Coordinates of C-alpha atoms in Angstrom, one line a residue:
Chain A
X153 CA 0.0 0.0 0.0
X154 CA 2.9 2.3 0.9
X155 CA 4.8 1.3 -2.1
X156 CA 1.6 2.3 -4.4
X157 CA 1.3 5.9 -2.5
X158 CA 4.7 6.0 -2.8
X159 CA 4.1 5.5 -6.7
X160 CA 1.2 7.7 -6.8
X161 CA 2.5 11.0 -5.5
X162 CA 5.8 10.9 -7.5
X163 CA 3.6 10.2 -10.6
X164 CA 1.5 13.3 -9.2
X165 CA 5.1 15.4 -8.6
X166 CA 6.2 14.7 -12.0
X167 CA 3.1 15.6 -14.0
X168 CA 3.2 18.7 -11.7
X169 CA 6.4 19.9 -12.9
X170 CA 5.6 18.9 -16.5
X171 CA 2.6 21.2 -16.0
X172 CA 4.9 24.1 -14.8
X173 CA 7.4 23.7 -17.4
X174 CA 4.9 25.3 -19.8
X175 CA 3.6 29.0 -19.1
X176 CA 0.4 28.9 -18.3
X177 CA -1.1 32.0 -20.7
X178 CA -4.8 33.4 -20.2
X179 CA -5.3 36.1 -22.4
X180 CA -8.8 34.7 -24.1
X181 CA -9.5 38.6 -23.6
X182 CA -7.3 39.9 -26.0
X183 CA -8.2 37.0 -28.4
X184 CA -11.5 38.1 -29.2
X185 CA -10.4 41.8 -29.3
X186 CA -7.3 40.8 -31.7
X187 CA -7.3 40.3 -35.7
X188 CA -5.2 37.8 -36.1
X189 CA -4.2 35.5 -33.6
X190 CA -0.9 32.9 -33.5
X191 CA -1.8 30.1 -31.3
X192 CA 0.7 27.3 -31.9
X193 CA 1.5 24.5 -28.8
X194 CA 4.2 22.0 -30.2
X195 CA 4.8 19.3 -27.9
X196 CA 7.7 17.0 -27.9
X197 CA 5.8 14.1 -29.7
X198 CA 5.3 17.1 -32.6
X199 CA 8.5 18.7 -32.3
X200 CA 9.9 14.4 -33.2
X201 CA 7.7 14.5 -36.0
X202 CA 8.8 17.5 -37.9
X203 CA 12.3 16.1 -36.9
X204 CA 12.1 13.3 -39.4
X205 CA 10.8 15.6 -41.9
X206 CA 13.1 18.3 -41.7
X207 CA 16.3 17.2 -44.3
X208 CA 19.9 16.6 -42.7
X209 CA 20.8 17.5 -46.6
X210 CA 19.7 21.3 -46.5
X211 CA 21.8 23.0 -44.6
X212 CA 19.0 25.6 -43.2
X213 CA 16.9 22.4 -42.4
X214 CA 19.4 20.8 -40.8
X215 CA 20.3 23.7 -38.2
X216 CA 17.0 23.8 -37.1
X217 CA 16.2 19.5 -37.2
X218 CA 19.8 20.1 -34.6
X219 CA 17.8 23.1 -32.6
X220 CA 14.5 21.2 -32.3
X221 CA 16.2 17.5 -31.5
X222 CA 16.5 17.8 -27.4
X223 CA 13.5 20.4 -27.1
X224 CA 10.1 19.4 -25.2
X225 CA 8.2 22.2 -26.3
X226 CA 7.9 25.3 -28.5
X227 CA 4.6 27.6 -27.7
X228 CA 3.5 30.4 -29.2
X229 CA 0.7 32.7 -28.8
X230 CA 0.6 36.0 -30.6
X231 CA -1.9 38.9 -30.8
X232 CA -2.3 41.6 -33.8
X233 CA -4.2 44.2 -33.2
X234 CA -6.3 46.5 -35.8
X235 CA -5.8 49.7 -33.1
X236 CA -3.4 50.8 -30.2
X237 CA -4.7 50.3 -26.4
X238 CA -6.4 47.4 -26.9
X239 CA -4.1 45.5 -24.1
X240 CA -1.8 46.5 -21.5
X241 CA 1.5 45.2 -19.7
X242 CA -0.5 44.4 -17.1
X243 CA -2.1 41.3 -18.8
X244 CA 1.5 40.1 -18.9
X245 CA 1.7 40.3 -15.2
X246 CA 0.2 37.1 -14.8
X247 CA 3.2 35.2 -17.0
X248 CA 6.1 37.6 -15.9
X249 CA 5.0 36.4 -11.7
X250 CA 5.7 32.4 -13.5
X251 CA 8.8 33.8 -14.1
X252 CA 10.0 35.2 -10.9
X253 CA 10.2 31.7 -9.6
X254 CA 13.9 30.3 -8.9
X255 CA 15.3 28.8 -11.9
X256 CA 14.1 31.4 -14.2
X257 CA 16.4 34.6 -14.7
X258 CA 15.7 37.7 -16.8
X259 CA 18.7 38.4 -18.8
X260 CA 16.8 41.6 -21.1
X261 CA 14.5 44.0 -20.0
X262 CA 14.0 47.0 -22.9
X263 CA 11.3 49.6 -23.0
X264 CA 10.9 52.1 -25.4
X265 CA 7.5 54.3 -25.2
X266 CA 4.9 51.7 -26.4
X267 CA 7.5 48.7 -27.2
X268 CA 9.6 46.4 -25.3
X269 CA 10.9 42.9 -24.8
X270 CA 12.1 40.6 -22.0
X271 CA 14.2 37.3 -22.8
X272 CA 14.2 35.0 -19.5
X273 CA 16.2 31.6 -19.5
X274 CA 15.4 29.0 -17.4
X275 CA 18.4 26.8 -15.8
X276 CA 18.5 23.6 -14.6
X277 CA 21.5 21.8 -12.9
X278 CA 23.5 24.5 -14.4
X279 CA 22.5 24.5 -18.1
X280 CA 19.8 25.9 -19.9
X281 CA 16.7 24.4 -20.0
X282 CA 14.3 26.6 -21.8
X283 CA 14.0 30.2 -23.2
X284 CA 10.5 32.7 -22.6
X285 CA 10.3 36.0 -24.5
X286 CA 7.4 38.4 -24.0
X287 CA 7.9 41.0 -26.6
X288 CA 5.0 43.7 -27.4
X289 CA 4.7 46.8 -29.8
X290 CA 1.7 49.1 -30.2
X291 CA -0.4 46.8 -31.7
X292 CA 1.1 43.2 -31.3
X293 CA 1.8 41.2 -28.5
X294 CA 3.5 38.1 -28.6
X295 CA 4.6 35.2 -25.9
X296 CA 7.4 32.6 -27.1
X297 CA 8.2 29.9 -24.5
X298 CA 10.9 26.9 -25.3
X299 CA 11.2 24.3 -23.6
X300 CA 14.5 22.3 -23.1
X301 CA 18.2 22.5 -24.0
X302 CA 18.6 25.8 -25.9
X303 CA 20.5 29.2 -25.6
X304 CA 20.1 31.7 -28.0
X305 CA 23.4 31.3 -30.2
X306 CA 21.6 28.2 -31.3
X307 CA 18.4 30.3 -32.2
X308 CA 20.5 33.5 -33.5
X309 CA 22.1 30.7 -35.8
X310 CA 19.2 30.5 -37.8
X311 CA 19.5 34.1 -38.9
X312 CA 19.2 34.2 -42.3
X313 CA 17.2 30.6 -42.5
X314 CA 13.8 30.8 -43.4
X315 CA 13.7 34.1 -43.6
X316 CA 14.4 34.6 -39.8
X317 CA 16.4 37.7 -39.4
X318 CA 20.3 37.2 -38.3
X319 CA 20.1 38.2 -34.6
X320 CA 23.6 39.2 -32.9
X321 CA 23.5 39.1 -29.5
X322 CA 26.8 40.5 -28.1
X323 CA 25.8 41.5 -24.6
X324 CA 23.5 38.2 -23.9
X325 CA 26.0 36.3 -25.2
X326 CA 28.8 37.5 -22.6
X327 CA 26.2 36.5 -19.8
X328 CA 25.2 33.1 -20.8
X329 CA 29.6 32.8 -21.1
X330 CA 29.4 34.0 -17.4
Chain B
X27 CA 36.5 48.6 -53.9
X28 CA 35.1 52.0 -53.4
X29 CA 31.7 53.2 -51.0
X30 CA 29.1 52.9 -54.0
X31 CA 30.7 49.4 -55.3
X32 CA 30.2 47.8 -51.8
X33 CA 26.8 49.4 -51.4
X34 CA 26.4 48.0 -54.9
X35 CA 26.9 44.3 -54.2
X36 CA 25.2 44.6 -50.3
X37 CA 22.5 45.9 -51.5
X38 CA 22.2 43.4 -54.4
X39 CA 18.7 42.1 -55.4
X40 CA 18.5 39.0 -53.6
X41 CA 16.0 35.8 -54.1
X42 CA 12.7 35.7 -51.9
X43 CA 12.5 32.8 -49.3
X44 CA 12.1 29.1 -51.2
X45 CA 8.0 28.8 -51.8
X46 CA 7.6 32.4 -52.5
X47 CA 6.0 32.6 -55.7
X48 CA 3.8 29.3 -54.7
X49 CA 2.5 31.3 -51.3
X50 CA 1.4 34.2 -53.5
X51 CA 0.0 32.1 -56.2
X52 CA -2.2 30.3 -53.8
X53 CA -3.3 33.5 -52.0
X54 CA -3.9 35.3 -55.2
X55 CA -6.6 32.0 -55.8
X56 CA -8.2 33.1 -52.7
X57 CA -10.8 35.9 -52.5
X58 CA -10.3 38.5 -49.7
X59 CA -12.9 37.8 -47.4
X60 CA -12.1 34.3 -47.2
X61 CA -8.2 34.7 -46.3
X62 CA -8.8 33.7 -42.3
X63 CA -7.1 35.2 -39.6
X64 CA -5.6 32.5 -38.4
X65 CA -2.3 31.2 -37.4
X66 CA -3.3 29.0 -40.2
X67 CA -3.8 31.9 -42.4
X68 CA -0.9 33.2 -41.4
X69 CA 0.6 29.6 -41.8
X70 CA -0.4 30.1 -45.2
X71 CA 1.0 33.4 -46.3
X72 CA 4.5 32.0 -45.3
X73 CA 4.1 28.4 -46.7
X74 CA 2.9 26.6 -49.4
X75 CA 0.4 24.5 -47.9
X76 CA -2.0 24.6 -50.6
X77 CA -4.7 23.1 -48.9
X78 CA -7.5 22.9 -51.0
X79 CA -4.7 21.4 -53.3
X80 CA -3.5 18.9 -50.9
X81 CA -7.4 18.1 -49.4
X82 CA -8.3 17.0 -53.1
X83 CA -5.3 15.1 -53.9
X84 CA -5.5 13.4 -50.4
X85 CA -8.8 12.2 -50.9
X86 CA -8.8 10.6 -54.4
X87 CA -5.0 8.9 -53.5
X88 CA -6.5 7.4 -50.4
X89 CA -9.4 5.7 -52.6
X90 CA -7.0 4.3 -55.1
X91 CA -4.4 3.6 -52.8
X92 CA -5.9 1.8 -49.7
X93 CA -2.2 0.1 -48.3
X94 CA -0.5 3.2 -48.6
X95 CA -3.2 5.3 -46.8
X96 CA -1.7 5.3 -43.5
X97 CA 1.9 6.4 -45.2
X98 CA 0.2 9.2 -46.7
X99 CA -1.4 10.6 -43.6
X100 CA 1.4 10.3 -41.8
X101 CA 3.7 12.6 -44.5
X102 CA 0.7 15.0 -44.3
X103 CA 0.6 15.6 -40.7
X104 CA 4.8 15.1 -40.6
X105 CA 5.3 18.0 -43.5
X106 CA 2.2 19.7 -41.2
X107 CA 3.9 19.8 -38.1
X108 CA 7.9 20.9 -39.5
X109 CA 5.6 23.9 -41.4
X110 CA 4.5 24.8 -37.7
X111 CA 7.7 24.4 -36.4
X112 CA 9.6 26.4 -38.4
X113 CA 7.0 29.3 -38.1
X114 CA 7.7 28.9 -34.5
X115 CA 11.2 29.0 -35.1
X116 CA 10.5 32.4 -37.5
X117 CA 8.6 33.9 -34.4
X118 CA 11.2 33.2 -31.8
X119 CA 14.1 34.6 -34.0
X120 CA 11.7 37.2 -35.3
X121 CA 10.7 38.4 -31.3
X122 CA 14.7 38.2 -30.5
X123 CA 15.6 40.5 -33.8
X124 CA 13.2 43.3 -32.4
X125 CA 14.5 43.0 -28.9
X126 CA 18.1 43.3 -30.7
X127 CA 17.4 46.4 -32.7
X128 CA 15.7 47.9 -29.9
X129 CA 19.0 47.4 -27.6
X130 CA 21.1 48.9 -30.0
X131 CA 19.0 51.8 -30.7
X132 CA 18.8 52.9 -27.5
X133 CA 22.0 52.0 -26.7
X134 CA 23.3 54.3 -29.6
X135 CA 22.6 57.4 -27.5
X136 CA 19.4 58.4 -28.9
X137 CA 18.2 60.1 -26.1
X138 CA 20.6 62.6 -25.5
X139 CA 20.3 64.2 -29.3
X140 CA 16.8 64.4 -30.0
X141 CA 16.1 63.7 -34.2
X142 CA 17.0 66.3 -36.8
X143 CA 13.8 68.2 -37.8
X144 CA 13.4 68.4 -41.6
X145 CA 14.1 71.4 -42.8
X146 CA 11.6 73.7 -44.7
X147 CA 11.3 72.3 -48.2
X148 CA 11.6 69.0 -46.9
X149 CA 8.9 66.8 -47.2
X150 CA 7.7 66.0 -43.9
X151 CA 8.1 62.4 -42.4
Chain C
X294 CA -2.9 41.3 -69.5
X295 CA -5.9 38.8 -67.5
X296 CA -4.6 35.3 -67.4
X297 CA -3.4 33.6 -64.1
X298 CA -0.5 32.9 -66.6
X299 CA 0.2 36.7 -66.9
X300 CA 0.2 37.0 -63.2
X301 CA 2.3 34.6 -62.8
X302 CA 5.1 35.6 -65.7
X303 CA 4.8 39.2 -63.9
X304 CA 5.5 37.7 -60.4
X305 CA 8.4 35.8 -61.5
X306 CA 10.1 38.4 -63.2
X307 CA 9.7 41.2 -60.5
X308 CA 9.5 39.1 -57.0
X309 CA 13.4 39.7 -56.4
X310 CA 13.2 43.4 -57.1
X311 CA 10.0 43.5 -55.0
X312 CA 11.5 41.2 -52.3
X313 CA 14.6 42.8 -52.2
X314 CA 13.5 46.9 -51.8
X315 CA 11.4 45.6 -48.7
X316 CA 13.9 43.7 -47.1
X317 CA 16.7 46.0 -47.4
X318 CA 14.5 48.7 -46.0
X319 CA 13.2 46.8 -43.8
X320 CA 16.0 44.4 -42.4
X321 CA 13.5 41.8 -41.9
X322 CA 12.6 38.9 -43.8
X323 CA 9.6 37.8 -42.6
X324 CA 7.9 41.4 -42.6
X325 CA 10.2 41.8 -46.3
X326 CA 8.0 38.6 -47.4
X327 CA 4.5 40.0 -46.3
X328 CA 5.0 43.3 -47.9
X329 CA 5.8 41.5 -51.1
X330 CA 3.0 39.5 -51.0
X331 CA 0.5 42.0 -50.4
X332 CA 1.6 44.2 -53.0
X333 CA 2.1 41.0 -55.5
X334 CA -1.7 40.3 -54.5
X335 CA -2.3 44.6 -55.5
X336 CA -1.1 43.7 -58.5
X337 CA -3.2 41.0 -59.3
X338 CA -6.6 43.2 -59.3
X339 CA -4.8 46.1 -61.0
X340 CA -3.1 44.1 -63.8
X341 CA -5.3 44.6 -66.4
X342 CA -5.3 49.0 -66.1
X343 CA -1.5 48.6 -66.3
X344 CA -0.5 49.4 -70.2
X345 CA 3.5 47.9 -70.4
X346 CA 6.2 46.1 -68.9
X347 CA 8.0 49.0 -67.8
X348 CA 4.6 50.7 -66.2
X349 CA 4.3 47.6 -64.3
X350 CA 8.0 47.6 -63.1
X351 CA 7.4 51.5 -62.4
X352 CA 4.0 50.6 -60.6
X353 CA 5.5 47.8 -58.3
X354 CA 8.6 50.0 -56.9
X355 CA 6.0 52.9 -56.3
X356 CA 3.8 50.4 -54.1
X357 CA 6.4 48.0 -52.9
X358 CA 8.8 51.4 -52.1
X359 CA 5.6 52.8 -50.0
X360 CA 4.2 49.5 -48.4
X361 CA 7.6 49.4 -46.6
X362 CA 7.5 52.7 -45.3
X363 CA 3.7 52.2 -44.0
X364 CA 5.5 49.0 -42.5
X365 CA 8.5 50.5 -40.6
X366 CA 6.2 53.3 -39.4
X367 CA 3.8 51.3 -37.8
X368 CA 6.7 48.8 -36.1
X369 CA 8.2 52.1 -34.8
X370 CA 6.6 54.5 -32.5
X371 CA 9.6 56.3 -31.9
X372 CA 11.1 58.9 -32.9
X373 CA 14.5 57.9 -35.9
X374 CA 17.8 58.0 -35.1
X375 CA 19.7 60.5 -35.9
X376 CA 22.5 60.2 -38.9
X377 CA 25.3 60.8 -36.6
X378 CA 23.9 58.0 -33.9
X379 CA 23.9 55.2 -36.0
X380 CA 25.9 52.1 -33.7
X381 CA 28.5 50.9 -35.2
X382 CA 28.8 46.5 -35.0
X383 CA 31.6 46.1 -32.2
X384 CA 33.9 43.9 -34.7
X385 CA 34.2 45.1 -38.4
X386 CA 34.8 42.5 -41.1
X387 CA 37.9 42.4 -43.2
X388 CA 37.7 44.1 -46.9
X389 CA 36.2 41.3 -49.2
X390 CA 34.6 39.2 -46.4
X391 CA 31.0 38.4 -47.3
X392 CA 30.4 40.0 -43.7
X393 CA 31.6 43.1 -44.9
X394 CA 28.1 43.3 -47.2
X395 CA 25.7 42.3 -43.9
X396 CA 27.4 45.0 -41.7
X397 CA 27.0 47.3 -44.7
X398 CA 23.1 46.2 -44.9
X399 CA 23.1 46.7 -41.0
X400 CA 24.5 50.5 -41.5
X401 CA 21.6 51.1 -44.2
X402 CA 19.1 49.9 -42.5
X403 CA 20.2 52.0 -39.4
X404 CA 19.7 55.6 -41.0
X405 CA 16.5 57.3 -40.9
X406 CA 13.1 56.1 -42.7
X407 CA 14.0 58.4 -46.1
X408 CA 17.6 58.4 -46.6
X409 CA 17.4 54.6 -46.3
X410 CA 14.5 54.6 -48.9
X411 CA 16.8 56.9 -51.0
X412 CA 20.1 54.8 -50.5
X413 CA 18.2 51.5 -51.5
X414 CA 16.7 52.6 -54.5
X415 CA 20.2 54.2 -55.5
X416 CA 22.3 51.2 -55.1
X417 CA 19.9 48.5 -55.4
X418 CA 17.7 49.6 -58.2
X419 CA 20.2 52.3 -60.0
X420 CA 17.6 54.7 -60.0
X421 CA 19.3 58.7 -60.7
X422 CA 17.9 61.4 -58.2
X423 CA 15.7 62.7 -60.2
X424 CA 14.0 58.9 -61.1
X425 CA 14.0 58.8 -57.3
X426 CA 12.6 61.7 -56.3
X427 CA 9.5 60.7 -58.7
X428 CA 9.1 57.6 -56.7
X429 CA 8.8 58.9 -53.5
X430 CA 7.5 62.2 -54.4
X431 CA 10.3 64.2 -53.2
X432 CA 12.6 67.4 -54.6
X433 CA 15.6 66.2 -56.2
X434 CA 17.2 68.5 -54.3
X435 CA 15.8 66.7 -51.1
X436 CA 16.8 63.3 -53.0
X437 CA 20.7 64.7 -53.0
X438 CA 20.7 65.8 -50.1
X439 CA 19.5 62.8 -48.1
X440 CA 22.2 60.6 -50.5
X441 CA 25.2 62.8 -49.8
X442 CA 24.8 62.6 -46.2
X443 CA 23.9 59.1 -45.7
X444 CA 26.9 58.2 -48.0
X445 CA 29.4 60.7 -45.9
X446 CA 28.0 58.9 -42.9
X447 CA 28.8 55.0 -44.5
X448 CA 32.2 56.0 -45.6
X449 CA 33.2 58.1 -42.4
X450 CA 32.0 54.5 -40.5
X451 CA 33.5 52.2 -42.6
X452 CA 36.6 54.3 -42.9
X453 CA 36.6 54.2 -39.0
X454 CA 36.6 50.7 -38.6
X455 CA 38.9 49.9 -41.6
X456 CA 41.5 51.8 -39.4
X457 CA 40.3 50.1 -36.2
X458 CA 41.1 46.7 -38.3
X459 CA 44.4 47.6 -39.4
X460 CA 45.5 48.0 -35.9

């Protein structure tokens, strides 16, 4: 009987802390006020999927089938707007208190008049075990969360794939080296 | 090489993304009001999913071709899901470029010279 | 011109001029792509009022030239940075490294919304003043102006770093 409980509540820790590891994001308000909405929740049994159809040939394919190989999750949710003021930062306030916790650290913080972004990392036993940027402009809001083994040379190495921008990351790049 | 040859070759015509003259093909098929809001219409600005396309050619192949049903399928969702990654990919990078530019604007000293007015003559901004 | 097969002969031939003018404005891909596509789809209802090939080519640097200035505006709410404020990358590139070209793309797409416009069109398209200044409805004077500057700008930055290199 003990050896069942036993069982049971590290079956209940572990789902637990799977359910933390993703962000939980309630903006269902700003959903029905936005006109166009990015809602995408890739899992890890996805992210394995597009794995084996993502070519080791290509060389832009292959840099990101190397990104995505270790991950557990990629979410995004993102919010257009037709008009400014139609959210605020405090409807982020709810994600940005899931990422005070220990094990999450902020390594950007920028605000410029209506814009701004915040990267976080999230460490684990000393390496990095997932990425969250809340980034927001006048009329666009977006969440990206990551989950697993990533840092963002490996993401600022897809600059120029797929028509991502090249990112260069100088002083975020001397902190993770830290 | 001089100022305007290296401007000359950086600032070179350069191809679009792979797809890009399918994408626009398949929206230009489309009439406005039925182009959804979607991450899916998003989806299908940036790739070429060509779903009516694919939903056709899906359903006749999977009448003639009962064994290799399940293969299909399971190339449609696996082509499916890499689209929806690499979007998500194009997002993160995307998020991280703004939160780059924005560093090094503000970082450039911007706020201790405010902009150049135009000058009269000049055609406002 | 009516035929999907029109359309499609038109988008072939101009999509890397198109492409292009948005994402060296722009610096960005993604947004370079949906300006492209929108003013490729325009196109598509306005083919048949457009008389030649070169009104066409005239018609999509006119629209694709504006779309990406209605573009940057509304992804920036602040105010441009100055000529003089552009930052420069922290390591510059050896002459005749393929780098050289992105840090050069950077600097461009640093300067202000109209001397960019002006530099791009110059360099990438090899439009004179005067064929610029009818494409964004400027003076020609204006049109030099913003071209001397931005290029006294590049070279004194390149020139800087090319010494910082040599050190």
């Amino acid at each position: 009987m003990k050896r069942i409980l036993f069982v049971l509540s590290l079956a209940l820790i572990c789902s637990v802390a799977r359910m933390d590891a993703q962000l939980k994001i309630n903006l269902d308000n700003l959903a029905s006020k936005a006109k166009e909405v990015v809602d995408l929740s890739l899992d890890s049994a996805m992210l394995q999927t597009a794995g084996q159809f993502l070519s080791a040939e290509k060389s832009n394919e292959a840099k990101a089938k190397a990104l995505i190989s270790g991950l557990k999750g990629v979410y995004v949710k993102s919010y257009q707007f037709d008009k400014e003021g139609q959210y605020t930062l405090d409807d982020l306030k709810p994600i940005r208190e899931q990422l005070q916790v220990p094990g999450w650290s902020r390594i950007l913080n920028v605000v410029d008049n209506r814009e701004g972004a915040e990267i976080y990392l999230k460490a684990e036993e000393g390496k990095t075990a997932g990425i969250a940027i809340l980034a927001w402009e006048a009329r666009e809001l977006t969440i990206v969360q990551i989950i697993g083994p990533i840092n963002l040379d490996q993401l600022s190495e897809l600059g120029g794939r797929f028509g991502i921008p090249p990112v260069v990351v100088p002083d975020v790049k001397k902190k993770l080296t830290k | 090489m001089n100022l305007d040859d290296e401007l000359r070759s950086a600032l070179k015509r350069q191809e679009p993304p792979a797809g890009f003259t399918d994408r626009v093909t398949a929206r230009a098929r489309v009439k406005p009001a039925e182009r959804r809001s979607t991450w899916q219409g998003k989806l299908g600005r940036l790739f070429s999913l060509r779903t009516l396309e694919w939903a056709t050619a899906c359903a006749v192949a999977t009448v003639l071709l009962v064994g290799a049903g399940g293969e299909y399928r399971r190339r449609q969702e696996g082509e499916r899901a890499k689209a929806q990654v690499v979007f998500a990919l194009r997002m993160a990078g995307s998020r991280l470029s703004f939160a780059q530019r924005m560093v090094l604007e503000l970082s450039s000293g911007r706020t201790a010279v405010p902009a150049k007015k135009p000058s009269a003559g000049e055609e406002r901004q | 011109m009516e035929t999907p097969e029109a359309f499609s002969q038109v988008l072939r031939e101009h999509q890397r001029m198109v492409f292009s003018l948005a994402y060296h404005f722009l610096h960005d891909a993604a947004l370079a792509e949906e300006v492209a596509q929108d003013v490729f789809l325009e196109l598509n209802g306005k083919l048949e009022a457009l008389e030649s090939p070169a009104h066409i080519r005239h018609w999509l640097r006119r629209v694709t030239v504006h779309r990406s200035i209605d573009q940057s505006r509304r992804r920036k709410a602040r105010p441009q940075v100055g000529l003089d404020e552009v930052q420069e990358p922290s390591s510059p590139p050896a002459v005749g490294d393929p780098l050289r070209d992105g840090l050069l793309r950077r600097l461009v797409a640093a300067l202000p919304e109209k001397p960019r416009m002006v530099v791009v069109l110059r360099y990438q398209e090899d439009l004179d003043p005067a064929e610029i200044a009818e494409v964004l409805s400027m003076p020609v004077r204006t049109v030099k102006s913003h071209l001397q500057r931005s290029l006294d700008m590049l070279r004194r930055k390149m020139e800087r770093m090319d010494g910082e290199a040599r050190i």
